[in-house]
CSV table of C-alpha atoms in Angstrom, one decimal:
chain,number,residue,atom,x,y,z
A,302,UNK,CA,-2.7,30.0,33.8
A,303,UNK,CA,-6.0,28.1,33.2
A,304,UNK,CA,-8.1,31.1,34.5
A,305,UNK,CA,-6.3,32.3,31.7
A,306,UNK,CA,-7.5,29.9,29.2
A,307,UNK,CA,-11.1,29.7,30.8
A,308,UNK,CA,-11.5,33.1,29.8
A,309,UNK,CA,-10.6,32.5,26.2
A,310,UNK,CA,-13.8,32.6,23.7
A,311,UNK,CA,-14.0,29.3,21.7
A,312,UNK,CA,-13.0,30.6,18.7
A,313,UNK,CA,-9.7,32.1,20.1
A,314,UNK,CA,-8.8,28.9,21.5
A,315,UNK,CA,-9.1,27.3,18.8
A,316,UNK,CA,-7.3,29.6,16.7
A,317,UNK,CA,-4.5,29.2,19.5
A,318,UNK,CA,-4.5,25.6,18.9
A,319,UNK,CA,-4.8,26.0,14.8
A,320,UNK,CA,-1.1,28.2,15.9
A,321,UNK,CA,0.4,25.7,17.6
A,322,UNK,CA,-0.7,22.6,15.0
A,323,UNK,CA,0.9,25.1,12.3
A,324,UNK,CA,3.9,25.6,13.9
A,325,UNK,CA,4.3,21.6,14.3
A,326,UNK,CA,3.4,20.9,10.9
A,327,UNK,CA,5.9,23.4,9.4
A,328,UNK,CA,8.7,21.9,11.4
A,329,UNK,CA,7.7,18.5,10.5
A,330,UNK,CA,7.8,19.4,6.6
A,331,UNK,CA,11.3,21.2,6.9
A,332,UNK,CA,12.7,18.3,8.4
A,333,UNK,CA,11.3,16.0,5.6
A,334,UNK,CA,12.1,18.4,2.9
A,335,UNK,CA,15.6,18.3,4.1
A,336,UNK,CA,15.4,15.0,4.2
A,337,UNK,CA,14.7,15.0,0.5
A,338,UNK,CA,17.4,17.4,-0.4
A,339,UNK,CA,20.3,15.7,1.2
A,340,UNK,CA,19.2,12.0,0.5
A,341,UNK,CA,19.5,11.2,4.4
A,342,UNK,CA,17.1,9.6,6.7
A,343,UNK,CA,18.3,11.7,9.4
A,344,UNK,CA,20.0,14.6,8.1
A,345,UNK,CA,21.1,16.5,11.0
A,346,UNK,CA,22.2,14.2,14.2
A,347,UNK,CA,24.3,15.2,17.6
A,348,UNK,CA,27.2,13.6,18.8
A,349,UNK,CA,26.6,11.6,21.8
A,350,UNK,CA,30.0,10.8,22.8
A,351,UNK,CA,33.7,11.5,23.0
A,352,UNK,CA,34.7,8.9,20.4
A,353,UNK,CA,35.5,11.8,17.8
A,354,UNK,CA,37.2,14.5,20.0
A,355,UNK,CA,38.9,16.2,18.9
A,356,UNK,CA,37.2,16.6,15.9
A,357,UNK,CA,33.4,17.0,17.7
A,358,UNK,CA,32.7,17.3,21.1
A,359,UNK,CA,29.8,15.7,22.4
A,360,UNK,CA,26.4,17.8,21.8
A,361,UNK,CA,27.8,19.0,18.7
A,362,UNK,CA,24.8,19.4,15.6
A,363,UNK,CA,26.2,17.9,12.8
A,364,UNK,CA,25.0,18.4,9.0
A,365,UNK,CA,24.8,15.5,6.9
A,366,UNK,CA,25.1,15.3,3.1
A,367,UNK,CA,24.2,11.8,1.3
A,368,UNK,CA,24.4,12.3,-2.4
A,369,UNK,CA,27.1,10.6,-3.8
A,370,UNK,CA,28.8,7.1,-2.8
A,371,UNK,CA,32.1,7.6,-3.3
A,372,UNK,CA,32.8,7.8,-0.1
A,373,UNK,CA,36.7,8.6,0.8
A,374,UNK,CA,39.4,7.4,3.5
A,375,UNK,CA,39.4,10.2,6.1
A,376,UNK,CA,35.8,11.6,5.6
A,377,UNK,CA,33.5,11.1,8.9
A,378,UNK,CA,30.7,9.6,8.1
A,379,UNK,CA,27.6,8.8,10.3
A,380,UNK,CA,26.5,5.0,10.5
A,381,UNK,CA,23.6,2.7,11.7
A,382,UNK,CA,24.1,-0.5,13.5
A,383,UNK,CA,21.5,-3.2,12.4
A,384,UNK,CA,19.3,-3.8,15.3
A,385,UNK,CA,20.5,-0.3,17.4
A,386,UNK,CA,19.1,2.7,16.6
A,387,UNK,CA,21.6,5.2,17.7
A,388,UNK,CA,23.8,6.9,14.9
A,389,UNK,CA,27.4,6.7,15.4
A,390,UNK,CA,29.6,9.2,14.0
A,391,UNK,CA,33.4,7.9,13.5
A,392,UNK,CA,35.9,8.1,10.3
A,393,UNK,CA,36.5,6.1,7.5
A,394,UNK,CA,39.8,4.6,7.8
A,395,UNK,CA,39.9,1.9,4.8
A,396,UNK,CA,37.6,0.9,2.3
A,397,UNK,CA,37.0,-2.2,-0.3
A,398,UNK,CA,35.4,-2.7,-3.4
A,399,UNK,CA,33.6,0.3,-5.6
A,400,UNK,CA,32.6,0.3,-8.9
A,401,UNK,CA,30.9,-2.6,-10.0
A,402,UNK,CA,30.6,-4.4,-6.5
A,403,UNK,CA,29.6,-3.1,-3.4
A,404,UNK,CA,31.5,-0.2,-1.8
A,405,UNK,CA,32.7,-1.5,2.0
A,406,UNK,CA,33.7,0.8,4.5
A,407,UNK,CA,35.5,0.5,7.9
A,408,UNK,CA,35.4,2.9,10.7
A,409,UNK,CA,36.7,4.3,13.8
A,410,UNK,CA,36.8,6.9,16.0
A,411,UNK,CA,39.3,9.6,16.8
A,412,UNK,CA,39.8,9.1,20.0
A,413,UNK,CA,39.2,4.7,20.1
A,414,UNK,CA,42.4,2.5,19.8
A,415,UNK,CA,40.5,0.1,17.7
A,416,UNK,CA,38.7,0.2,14.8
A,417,UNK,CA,34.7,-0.8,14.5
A,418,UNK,CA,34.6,-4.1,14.2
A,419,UNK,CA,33.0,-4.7,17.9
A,420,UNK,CA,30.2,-1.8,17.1
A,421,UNK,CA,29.2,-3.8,13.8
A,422,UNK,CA,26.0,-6.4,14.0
A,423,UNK,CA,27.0,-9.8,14.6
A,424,UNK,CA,28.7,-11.3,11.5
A,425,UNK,CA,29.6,-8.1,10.1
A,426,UNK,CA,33.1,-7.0,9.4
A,427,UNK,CA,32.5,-3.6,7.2
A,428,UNK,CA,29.9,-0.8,6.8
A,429,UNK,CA,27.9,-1.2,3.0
A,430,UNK,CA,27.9,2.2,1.6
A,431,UNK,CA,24.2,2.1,0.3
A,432,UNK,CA,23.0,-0.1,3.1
A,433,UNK,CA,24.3,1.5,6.6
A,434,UNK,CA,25.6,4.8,5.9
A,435,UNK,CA,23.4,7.9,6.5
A,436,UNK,CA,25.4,10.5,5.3
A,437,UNK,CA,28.6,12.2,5.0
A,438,UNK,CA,29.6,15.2,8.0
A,439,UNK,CA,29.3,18.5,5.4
A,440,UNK,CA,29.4,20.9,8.8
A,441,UNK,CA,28.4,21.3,12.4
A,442,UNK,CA,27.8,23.7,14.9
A,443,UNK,CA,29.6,23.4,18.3
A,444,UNK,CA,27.3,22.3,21.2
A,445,UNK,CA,23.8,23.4,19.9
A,446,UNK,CA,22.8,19.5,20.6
A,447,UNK,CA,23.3,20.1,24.3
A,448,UNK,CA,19.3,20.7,24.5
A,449,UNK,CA,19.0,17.3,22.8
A,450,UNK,CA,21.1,15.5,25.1
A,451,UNK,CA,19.7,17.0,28.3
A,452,UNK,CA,16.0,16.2,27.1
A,453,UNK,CA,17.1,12.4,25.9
A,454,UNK,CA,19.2,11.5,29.6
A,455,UNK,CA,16.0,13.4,31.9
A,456,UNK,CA,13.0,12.2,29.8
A,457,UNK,CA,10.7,14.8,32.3
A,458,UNK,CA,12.7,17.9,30.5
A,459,UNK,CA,10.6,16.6,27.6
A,460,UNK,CA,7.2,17.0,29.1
A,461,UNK,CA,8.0,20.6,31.0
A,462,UNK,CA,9.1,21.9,27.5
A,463,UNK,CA,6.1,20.9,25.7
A,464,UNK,CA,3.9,22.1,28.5
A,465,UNK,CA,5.7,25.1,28.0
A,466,UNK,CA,5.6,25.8,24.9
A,467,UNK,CA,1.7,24.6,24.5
A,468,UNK,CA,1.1,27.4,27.2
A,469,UNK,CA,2.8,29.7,25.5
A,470,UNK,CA,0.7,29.6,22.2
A,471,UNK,CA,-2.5,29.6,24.3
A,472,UNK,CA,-1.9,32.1,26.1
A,473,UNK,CA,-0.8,34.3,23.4
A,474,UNK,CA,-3.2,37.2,22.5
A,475,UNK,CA,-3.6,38.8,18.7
């Protein structure tokens, strides 16, 4: 493999690596642009647990939609904790307030016998619709987050991948 890339010219390699910086860049921008276009920090996310079967299995890719707070009793929304950094995905099962004050949410999942109150942060009883909610489930395809899973739980998956796929774009002839 690096006889391979020894025998490149200097302009083809860096033409490889312009490839690969391209291909990077473009997925960064579609992610940002759909960003923008569903209001949603994070707009696609994969369930990590069991907490909504059977609605979603875990590894499920999930499509979030943010516009609009009117959020309803029954819709699965997708939630951050302050302080944790995971998204949880659970059901709205009441809700307070709207309108001129604040709209309040409370969760829980499909498969939990209790509702959220434990997964809030510390002096929180409900979810504020502007403030913790990243966005409404719109859709979701059944166990495409697999990949994202496997590469999250064995952190060296990551680093064969991109090795991987760098090798591939070098070694790539026009």
């Amino acid at each position: 493999m690096f006889s391979a890339v020894s025998n490149l010219q200097p302009r083809q390699l860096a033409t490889q690596i312009l490839n690969f910086a391209l291909i990077l860049s473009t997925a960064f921008m579609l992610w940002k642009g759909l960003s923008v276009a569903t209001d949603s920090p994070s707009p696609i996310v994969v369930v990590l647990s069991g907490s909504m079967e059977p609605a979603f299995q875990r590894g499920d890719l999930l499509f979030l939609w943010n516009r609009g707070q009117d959020t309803q009793i029954g819709e699965i929304v997708v939630y951050n904790v302050k302080g944790k950094d995971i998204p949880i995905v659970h059901r709205v099962v009441r809700r307070f307030g709207g309108g001129e004050e604040p709209l309040r949410l409370l969760t829980k999942g499909d498969d939990n016998l209790a509702d959220d109150t434990e997964l809030y942060a510390r002096g929180q009883d409900y979810l504020n619709r502007s403030e913790d909610i990243i966005g409404s489930v719109k859709g979701y395809i059944p166990f495409v987050g697999y990949v994202t899973i496997l590469l999250s739980e064995h952190p060296w998956l990551k680093t064969v991948m991109l090795g991987l796929m760098g090798a591939v774009v070098v070694l790539q002839r026009e």
